[in-house]
CSV table of C-alpha atoms in Angstrom, one decimal:
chain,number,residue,atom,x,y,z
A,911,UNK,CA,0.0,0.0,0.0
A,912,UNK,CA,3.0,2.4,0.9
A,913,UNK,CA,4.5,1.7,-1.8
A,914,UNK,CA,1.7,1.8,-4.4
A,915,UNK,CA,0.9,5.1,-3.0
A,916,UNK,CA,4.4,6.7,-3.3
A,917,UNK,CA,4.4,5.5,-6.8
A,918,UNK,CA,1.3,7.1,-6.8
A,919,UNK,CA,2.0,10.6,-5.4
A,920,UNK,CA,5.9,10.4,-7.5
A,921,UNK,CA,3.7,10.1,-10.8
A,922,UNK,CA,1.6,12.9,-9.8
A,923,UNK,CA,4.3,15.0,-8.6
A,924,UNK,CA,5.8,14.2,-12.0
A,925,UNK,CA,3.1,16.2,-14.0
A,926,UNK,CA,3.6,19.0,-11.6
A,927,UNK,CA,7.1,20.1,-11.2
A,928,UNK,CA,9.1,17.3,-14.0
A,929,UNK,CA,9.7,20.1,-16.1
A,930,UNK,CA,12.5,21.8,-18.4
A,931,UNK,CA,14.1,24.7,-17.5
A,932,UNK,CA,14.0,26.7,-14.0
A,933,UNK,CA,12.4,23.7,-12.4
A,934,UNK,CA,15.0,20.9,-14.0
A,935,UNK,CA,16.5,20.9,-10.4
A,936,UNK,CA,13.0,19.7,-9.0
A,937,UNK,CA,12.8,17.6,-11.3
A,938,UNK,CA,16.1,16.1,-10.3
A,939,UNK,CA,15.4,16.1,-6.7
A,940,UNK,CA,11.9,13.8,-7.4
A,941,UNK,CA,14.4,11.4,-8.6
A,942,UNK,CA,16.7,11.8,-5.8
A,943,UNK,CA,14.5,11.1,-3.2
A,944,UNK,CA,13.2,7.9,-5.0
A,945,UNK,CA,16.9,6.7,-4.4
A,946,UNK,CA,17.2,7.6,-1.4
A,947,UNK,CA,13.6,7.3,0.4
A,948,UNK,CA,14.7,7.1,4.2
A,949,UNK,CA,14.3,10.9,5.9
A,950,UNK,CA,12.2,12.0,9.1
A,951,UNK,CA,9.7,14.8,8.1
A,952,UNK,CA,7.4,17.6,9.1
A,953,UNK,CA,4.7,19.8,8.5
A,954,UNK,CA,1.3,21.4,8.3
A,955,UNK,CA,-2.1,20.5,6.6
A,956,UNK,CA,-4.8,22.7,6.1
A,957,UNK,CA,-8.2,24.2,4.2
A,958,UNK,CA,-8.2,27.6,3.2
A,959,UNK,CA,-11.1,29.7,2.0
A,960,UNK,CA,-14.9,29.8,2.4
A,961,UNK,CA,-14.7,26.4,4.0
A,962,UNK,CA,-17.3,26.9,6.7
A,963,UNK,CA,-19.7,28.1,4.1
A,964,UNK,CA,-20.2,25.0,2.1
A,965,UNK,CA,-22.6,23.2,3.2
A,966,UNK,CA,-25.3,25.8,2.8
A,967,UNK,CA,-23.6,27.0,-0.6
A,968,UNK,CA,-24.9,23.8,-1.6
A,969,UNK,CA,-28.3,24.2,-0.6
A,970,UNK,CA,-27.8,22.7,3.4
A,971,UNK,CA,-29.8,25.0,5.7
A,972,UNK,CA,-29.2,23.0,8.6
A,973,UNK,CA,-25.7,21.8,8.6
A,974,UNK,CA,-24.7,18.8,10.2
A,975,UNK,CA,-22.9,20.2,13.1
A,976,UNK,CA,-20.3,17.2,13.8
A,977,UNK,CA,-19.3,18.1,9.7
A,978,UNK,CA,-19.1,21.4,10.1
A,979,UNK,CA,-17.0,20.5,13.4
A,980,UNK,CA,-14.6,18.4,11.4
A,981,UNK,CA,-14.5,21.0,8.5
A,982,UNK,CA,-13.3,24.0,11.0
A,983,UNK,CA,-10.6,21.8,12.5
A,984,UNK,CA,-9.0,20.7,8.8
A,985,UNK,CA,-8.9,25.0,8.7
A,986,UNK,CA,-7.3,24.9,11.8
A,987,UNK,CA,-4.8,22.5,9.9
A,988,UNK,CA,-3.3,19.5,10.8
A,989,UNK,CA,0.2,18.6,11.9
A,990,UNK,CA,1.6,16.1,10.3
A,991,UNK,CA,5.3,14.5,10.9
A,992,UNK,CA,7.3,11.0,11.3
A,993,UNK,CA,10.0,8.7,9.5
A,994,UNK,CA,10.2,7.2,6.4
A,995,UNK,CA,12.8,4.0,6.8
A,996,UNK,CA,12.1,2.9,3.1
A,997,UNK,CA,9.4,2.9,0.2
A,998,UNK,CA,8.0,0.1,2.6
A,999,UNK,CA,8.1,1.1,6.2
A,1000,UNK,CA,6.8,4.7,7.6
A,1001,UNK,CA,5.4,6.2,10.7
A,1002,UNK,CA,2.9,9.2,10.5
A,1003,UNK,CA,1.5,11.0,12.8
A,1004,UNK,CA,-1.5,13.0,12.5
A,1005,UNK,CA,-2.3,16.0,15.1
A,1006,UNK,CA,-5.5,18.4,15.1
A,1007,UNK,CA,-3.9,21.7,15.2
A,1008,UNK,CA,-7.4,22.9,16.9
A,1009,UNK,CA,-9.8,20.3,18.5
A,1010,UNK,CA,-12.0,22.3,20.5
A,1011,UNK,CA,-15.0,22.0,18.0
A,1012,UNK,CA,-14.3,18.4,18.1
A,1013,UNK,CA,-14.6,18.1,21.8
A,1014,UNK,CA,-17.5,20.6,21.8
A,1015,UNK,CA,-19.8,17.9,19.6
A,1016,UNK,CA,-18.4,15.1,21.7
A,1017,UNK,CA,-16.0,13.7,18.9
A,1018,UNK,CA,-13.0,13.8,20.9
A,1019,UNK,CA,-12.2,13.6,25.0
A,1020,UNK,CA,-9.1,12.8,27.0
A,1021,UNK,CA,-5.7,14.9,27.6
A,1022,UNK,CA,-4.7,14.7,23.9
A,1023,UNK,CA,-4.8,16.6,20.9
A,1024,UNK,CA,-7.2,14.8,18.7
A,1025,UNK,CA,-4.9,13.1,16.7
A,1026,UNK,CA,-4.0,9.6,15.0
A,1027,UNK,CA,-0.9,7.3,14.7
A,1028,UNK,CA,-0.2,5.2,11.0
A,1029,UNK,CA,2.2,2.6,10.9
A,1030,UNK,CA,3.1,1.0,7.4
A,1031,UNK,CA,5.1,-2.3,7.4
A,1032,UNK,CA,5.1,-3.8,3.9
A,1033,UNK,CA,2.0,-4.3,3.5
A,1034,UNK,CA,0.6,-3.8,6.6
A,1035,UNK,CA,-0.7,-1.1,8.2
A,1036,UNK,CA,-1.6,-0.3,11.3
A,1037,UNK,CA,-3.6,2.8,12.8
A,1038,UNK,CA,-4.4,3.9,16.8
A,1039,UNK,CA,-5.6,7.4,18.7
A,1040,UNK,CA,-4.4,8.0,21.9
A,1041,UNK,CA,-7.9,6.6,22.6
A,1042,UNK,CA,-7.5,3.2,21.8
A,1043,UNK,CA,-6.1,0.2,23.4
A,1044,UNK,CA,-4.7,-1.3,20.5
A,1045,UNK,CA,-3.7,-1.0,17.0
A,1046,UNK,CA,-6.5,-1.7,14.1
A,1047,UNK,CA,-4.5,-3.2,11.6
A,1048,UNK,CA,-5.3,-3.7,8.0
A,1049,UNK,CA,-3.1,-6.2,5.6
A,1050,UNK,CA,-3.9,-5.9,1.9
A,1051,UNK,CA,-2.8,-9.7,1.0
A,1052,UNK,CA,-5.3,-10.9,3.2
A,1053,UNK,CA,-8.2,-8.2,3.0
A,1054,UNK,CA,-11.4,-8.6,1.4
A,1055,UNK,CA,-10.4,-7.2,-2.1
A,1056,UNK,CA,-8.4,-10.2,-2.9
A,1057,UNK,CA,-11.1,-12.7,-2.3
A,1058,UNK,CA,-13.3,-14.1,-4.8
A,1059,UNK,CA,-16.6,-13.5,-4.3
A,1060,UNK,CA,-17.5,-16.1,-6.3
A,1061,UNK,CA,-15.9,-18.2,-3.7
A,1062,UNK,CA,-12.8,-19.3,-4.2
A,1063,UNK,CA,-9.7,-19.5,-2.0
A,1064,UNK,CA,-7.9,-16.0,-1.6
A,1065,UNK,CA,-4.5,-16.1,-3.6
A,1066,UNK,CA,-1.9,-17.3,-2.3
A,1067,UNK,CA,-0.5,-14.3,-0.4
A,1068,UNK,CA,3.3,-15.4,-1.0
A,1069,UNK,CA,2.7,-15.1,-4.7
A,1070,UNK,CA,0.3,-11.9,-4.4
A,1071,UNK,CA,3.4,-10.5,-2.5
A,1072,UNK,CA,5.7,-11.5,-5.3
A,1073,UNK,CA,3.6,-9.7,-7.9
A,1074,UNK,CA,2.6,-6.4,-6.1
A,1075,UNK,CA,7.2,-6.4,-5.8
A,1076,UNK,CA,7.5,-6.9,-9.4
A,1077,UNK,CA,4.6,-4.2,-10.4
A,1078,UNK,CA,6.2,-1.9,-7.6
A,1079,UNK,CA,9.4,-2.1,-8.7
A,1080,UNK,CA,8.2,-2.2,-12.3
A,1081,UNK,CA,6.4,1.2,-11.7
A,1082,UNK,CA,9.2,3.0,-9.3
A,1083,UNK,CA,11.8,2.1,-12.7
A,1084,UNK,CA,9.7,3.6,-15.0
A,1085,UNK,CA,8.7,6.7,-12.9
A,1086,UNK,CA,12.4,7.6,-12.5
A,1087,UNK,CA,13.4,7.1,-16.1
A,1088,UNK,CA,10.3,8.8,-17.5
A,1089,UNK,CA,10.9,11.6,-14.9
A,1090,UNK,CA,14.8,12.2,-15.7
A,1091,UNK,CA,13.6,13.0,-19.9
A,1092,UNK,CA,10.0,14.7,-18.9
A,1093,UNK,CA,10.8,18.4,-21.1
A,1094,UNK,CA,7.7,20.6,-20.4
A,1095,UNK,CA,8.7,24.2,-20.0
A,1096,UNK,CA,6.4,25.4,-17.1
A,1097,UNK,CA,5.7,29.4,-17.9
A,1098,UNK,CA,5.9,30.5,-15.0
A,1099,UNK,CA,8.9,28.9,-13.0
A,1100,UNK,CA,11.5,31.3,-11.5
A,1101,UNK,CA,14.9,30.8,-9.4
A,1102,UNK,CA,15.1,32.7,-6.7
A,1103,UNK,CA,18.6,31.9,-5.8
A,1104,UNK,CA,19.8,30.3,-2.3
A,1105,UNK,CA,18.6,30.7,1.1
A,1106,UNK,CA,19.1,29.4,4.2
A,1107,UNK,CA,16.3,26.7,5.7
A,1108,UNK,CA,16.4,26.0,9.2
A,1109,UNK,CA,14.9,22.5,9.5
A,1110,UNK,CA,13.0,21.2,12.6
A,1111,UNK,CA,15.5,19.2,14.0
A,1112,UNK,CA,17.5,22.6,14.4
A,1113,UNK,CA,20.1,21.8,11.2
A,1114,UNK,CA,20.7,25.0,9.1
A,1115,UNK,CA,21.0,24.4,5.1
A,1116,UNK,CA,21.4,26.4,2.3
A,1117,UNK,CA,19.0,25.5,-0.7
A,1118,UNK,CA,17.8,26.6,-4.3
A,1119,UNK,CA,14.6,28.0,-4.1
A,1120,UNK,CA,12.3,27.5,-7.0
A,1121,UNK,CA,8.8,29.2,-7.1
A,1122,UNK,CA,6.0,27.6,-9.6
A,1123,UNK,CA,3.0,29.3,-10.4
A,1124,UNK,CA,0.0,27.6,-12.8
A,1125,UNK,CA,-3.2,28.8,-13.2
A,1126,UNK,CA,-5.7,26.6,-15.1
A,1127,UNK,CA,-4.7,27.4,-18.8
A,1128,UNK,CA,-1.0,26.3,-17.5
A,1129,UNK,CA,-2.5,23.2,-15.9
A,1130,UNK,CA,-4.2,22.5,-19.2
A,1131,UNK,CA,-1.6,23.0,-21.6
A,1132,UNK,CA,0.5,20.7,-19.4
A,1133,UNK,CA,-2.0,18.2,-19.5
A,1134,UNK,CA,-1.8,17.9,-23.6
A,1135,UNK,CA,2.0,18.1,-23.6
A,1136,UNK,CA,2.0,15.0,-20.9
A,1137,UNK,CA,-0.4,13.1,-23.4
A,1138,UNK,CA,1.4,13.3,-26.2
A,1139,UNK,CA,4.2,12.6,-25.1
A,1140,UNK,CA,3.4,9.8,-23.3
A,1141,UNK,CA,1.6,8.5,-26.6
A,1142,UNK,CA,4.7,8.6,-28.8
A,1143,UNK,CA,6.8,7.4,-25.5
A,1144,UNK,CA,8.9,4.0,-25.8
A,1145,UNK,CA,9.3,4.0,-22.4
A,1146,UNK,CA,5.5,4.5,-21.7
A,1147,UNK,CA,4.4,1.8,-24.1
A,1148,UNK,CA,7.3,-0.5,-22.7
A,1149,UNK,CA,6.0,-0.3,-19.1
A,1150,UNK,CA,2.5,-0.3,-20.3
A,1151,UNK,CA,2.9,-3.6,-22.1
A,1152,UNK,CA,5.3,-4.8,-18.7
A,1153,UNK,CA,2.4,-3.9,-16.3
A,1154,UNK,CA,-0.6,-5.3,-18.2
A,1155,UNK,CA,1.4,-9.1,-18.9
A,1156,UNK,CA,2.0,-8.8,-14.6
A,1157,UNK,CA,-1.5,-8.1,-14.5
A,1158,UNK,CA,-2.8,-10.9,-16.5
A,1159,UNK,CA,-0.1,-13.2,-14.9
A,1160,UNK,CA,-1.9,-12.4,-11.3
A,1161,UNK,CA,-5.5,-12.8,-12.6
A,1162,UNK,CA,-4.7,-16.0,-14.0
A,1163,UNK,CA,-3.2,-16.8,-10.3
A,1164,UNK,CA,-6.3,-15.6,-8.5
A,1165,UNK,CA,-8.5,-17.2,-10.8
A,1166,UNK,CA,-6.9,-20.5,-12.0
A,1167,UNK,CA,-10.8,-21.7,-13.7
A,1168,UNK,CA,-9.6,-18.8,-16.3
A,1169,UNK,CA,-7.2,-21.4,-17.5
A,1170,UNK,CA,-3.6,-20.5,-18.3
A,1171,UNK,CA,-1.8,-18.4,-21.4
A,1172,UNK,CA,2.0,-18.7,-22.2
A,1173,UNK,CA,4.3,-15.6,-21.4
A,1174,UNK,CA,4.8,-15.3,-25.0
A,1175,UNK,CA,0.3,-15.4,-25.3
A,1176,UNK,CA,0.3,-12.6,-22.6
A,1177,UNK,CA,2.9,-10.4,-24.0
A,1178,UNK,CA,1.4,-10.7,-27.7
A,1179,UNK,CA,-2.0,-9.8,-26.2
A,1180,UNK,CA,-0.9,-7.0,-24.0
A,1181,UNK,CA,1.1,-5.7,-26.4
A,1182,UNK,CA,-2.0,-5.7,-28.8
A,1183,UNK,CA,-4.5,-4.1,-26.5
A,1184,UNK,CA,-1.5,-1.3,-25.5
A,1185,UNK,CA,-1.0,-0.3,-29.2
A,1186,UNK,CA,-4.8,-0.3,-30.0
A,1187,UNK,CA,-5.2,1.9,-26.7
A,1188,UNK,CA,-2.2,4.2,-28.0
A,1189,UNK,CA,-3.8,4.2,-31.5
A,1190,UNK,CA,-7.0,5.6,-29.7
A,1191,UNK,CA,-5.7,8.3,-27.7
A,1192,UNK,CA,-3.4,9.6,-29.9
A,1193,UNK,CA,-6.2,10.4,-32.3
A,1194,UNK,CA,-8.5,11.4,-29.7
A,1195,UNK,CA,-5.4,14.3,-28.8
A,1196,UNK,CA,-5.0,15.3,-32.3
A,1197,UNK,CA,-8.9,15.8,-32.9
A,1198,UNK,CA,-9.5,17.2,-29.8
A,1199,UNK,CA,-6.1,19.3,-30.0
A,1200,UNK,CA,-7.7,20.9,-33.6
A,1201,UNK,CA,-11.1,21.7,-32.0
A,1202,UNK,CA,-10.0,22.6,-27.9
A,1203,UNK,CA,-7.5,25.5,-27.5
A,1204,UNK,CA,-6.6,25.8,-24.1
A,1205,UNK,CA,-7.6,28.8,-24.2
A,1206,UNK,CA,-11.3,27.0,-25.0
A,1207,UNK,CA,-11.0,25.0,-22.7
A,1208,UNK,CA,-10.9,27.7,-19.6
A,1209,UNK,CA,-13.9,29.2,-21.3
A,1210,UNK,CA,-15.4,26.3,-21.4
A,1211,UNK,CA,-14.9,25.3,-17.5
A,1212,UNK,CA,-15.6,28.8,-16.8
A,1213,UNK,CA,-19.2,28.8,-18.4
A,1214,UNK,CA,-19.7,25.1,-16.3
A,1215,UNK,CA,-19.0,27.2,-13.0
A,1216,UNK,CA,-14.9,26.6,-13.0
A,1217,UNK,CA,-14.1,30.1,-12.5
A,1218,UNK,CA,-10.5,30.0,-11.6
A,1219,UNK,CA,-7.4,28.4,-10.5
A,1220,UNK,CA,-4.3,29.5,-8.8
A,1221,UNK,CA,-1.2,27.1,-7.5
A,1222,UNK,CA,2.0,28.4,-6.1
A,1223,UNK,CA,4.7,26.2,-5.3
A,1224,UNK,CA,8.1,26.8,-3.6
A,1225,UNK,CA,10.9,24.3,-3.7
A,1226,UNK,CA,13.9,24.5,-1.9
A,1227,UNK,CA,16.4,21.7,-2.7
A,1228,UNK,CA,20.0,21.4,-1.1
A,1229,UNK,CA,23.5,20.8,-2.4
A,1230,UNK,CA,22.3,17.3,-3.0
A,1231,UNK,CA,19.2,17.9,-4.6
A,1232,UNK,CA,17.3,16.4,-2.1
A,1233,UNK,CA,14.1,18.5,-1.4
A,1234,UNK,CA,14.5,19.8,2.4
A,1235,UNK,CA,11.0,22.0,1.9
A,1236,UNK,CA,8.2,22.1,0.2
A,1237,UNK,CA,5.3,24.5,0.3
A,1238,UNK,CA,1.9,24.4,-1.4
A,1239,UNK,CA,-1.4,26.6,-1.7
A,1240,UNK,CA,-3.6,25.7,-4.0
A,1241,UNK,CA,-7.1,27.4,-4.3
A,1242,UNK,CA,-10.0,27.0,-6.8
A,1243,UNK,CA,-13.0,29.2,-6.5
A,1244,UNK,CA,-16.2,27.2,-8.6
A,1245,UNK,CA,-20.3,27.9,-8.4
A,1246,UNK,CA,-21.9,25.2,-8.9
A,1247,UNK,CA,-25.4,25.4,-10.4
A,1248,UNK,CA,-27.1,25.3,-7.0
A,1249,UNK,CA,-24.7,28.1,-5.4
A,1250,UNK,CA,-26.0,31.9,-5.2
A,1251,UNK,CA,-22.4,32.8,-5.5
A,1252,UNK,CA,-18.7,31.7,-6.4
A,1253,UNK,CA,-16.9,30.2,-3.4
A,1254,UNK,CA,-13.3,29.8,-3.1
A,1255,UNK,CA,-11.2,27.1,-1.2
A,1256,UNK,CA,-8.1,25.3,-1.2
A,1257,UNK,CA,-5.4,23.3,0.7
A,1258,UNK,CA,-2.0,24.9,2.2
A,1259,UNK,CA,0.5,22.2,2.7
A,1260,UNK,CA,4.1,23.1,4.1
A,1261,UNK,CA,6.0,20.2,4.9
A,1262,UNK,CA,10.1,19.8,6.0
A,1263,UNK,CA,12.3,16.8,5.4
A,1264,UNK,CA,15.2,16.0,6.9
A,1265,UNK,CA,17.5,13.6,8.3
A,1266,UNK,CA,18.3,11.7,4.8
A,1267,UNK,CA,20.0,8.5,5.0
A,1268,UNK,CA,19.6,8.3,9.3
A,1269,UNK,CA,15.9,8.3,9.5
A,1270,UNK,CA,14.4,7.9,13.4
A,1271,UNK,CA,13.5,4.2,13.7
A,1272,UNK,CA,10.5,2.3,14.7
A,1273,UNK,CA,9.2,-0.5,16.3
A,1274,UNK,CA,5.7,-2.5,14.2
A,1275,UNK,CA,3.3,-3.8,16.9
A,1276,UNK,CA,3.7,-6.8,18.0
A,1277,UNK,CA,0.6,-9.4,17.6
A,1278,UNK,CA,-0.9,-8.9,21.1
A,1279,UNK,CA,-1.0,-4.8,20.1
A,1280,UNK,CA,-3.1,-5.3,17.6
A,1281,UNK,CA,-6.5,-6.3,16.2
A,1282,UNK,CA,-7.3,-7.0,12.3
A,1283,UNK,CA,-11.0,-7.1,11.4
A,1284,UNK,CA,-11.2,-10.5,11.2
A,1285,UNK,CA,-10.6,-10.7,15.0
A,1286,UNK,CA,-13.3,-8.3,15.7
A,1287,UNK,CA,-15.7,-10.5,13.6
A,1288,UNK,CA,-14.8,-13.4,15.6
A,1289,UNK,CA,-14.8,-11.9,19.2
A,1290,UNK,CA,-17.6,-8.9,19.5
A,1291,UNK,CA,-16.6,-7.8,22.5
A,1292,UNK,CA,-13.0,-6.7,21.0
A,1293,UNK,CA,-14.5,-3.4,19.4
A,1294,UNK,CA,-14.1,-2.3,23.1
A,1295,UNK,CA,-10.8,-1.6,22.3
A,1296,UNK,CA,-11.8,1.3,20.8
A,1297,UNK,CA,-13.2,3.7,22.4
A,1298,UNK,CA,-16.4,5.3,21.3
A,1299,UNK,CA,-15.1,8.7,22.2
A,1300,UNK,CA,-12.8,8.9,19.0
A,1301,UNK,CA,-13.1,8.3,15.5
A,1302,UNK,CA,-11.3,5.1,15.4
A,1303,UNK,CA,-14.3,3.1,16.5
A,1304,UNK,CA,-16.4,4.0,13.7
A,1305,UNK,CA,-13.7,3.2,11.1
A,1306,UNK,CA,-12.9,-0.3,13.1
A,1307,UNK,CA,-17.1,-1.1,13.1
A,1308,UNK,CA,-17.3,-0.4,9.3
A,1309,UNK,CA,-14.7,-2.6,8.3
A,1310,UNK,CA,-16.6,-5.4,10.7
A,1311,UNK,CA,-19.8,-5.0,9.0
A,1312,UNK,CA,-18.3,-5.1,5.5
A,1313,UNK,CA,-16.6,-8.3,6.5
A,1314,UNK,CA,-20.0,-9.5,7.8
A,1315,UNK,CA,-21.4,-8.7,4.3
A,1316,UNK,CA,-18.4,-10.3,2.6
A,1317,UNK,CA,-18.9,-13.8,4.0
A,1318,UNK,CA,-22.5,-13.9,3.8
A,1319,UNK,CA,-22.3,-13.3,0.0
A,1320,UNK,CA,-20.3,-16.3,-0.2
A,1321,UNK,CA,-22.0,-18.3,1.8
A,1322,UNK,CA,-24.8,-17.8,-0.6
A,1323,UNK,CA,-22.4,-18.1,-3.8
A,1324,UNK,CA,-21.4,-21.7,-1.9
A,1325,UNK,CA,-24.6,-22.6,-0.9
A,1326,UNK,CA,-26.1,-22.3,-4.7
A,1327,UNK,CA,-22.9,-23.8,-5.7
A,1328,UNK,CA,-23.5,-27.1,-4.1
A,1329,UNK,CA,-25.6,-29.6,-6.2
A,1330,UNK,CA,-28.8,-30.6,-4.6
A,1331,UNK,CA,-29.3,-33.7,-3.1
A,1332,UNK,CA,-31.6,-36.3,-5.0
């Protein structure tokens, strides 16, 4: 899971700041940091804008007031810190900046801060409040998603595990080559020169500080330069082709009544379905690059309530282009068609890292500090573990009931399974 979403975020931060000129050093230090993934880090979450008035912009004349609780402390912002070891192992923890709203509609009590502690261990992770007793842990090669509802046996987790390396790995390759030749000329990215960035374990660095600013024409024009270039992209078809063959190797492992296909059958077919797809899209860009300018196209949003867009980014990135601090606003201001007026809101992020290479360590919880949903469905009683005076409980219950749900479905799928009896 931690490593699917880093892969995740890497691809995304790719699109934003894996660009040609000014920002060629942030673009460098994205694949910097993929190397070398083991830092502590730092730093501040939060909503900006006319948060507290959307739920009657949207037609609410009675908000809920344990929302409009949680929506006043994400504007308060949320502290956010802890250790990355590798792309498989990380401790966050999560800390209402302000959680008097929260305690005022009963959603939080104790000493505390409001606040939440994630553990990821492979695939494993594990998540308490200061609340709890113990840990509610979630393992993806033995959730729910990987079991046929048609009733067959969950995959064999050893093998799941061997395939969700390979696509990891597959996708972390590919993101750092791609990344290293991505060319788009942002229009607005400026050097600022170096400064001095005192980090929060008290270390002084000096960095190069890169501001980005897009607005939504920006945003679109990257979009078409990304497409196209990932349509007439070796490396993109390459790991396309790579990815879909791993795919259709792990379906035919999950689902052996599929029957099997040689590695020369999957490749042929992937590599078939890739082109066709490439075929596709590249037409689609060059008939909708004839008919959508960008500049159409933020007329276009505009007239469907998009009004505007503004993202500023500031990068600061040290002698070895590893990215010590990042800051982000963000802010869109939309009407949508029930709205009396145009709203604006966004998300400030401002986050440190530090420590590269020496990373604070961690212990996982042992077996008797934690509690998967599976053991809850067997023993009741164990949901007192968490306490109904946080949010945890609620999250613990849900994963219970969808359990529940789960194995009645294939009780049924078994039951009309079986032959009758003459």
């Amino acid at each position: 899971m931690w490593k699917k979403g880093s892969a995740l975020l890497l691809a995304g931060m790719l699109v934003l700041t894996g660009c040609a000129g000014e920002a060629s050093l942030v673009r460098d230090s994205i694949v910097a940091s993929i190397d070398k993934p083991n830092y502590d880090f730092q730093g501040t979450v939060k909503l900006t804008g006319d948060v507290d008035k959307l739920p009657q912009a949207f037609g609410e004349t009675n908000p809920d007031k344990e929302g409009q609780a949680i929506l006043s402390a994400l504007k308060a912002g949320v502290t956010v810190k802890g250790s990355q070891l590798d792309l498989k192992s990380a401790k966050v923890q999560l800390e209402v900046n302000d959680d008097k709203l929260l305690r005022d509609n009963k959603l939080w009590t104790g000493d505390k801060k409001a606040s939440v502690e994630l553990l990821v261990s492979d695939d494993k992770v594990f998540v308490k409040s200061p609340l709890d007793n113990k840990y509610l842990a979630v393992d993806a090669n033995t959730s729910g998603a990987f079991t046929g509802v048609s009733g067959n046996d969950k995959a064999n987790p050893a093998k799941l595990k061997e395939y969700q390396d390979k696509m990891n790995k597959l996708t972390l390759d590919f993101i750092k080559k791609y990344v290293g030749k991505y060319g788009y000329k942002l229009a607005d990215a400026k050097n600022l020169g170096t400064e001095t960035v005192t980090l929060p374990n008290g270390e002084k660095v000096e960095a190069t500080h890169v501001n980005v600013k897009i607005d939504a024409k920006e945003l679109v024009k990257m979009f078409f330069f990304t497409a196209n270039d990932a349509v007439a992209s070796q490396d993109v078809k390459t790991f396309a082709i790579d990815m879909l063959v791993l795919t259709n190797s792990l379906t035919e492992e999950m689902y052996p009544e599929m029957g099997k296909t040689t590695e020369a059958e999957k490749r042929a077919n992937a590599e078939a379905t890739i082109n066709e797809g490439l075929k596709e899209a590249k037409q689609w860009l060059e008939e909708t690059g004839k008919t959508y300018t960008p500049e159409k196209i933020v007329e276009e949003m505009k007239k469907e309530g998009f009004h505007k867009l503004a993202w500023n980014l500031d990068f600061y990135v040290d002698k070895n282009k590893m990215p010590v601090h990042q800051k982000s606003d963000l802010s869109v201001t939309f009407q949508a068609p029930e709205m009396k007026e145009p709203l604006t809101v966004g998300l400030f992020a401002d986050q440190y890292a530090f420590n590269f290479g020496k990373a604070t360590k961690f212990e996982i919880p042992a077996k008797d500090a934690y509690l998967t949903a599976e053991d809850l469905y067997k023993d009741e009683k164990a949901i007192n573990n968490f306490s109904d005076k946080g949010f945890m409980r609620h999250f613990a219950q849900s994963l219970v009931d969808d359990l529940k749900w789960q194995k009645e479905l294939e009780a049924e799928w078994a039951e009309e399974a079986t032959p009758a009896t003459p």
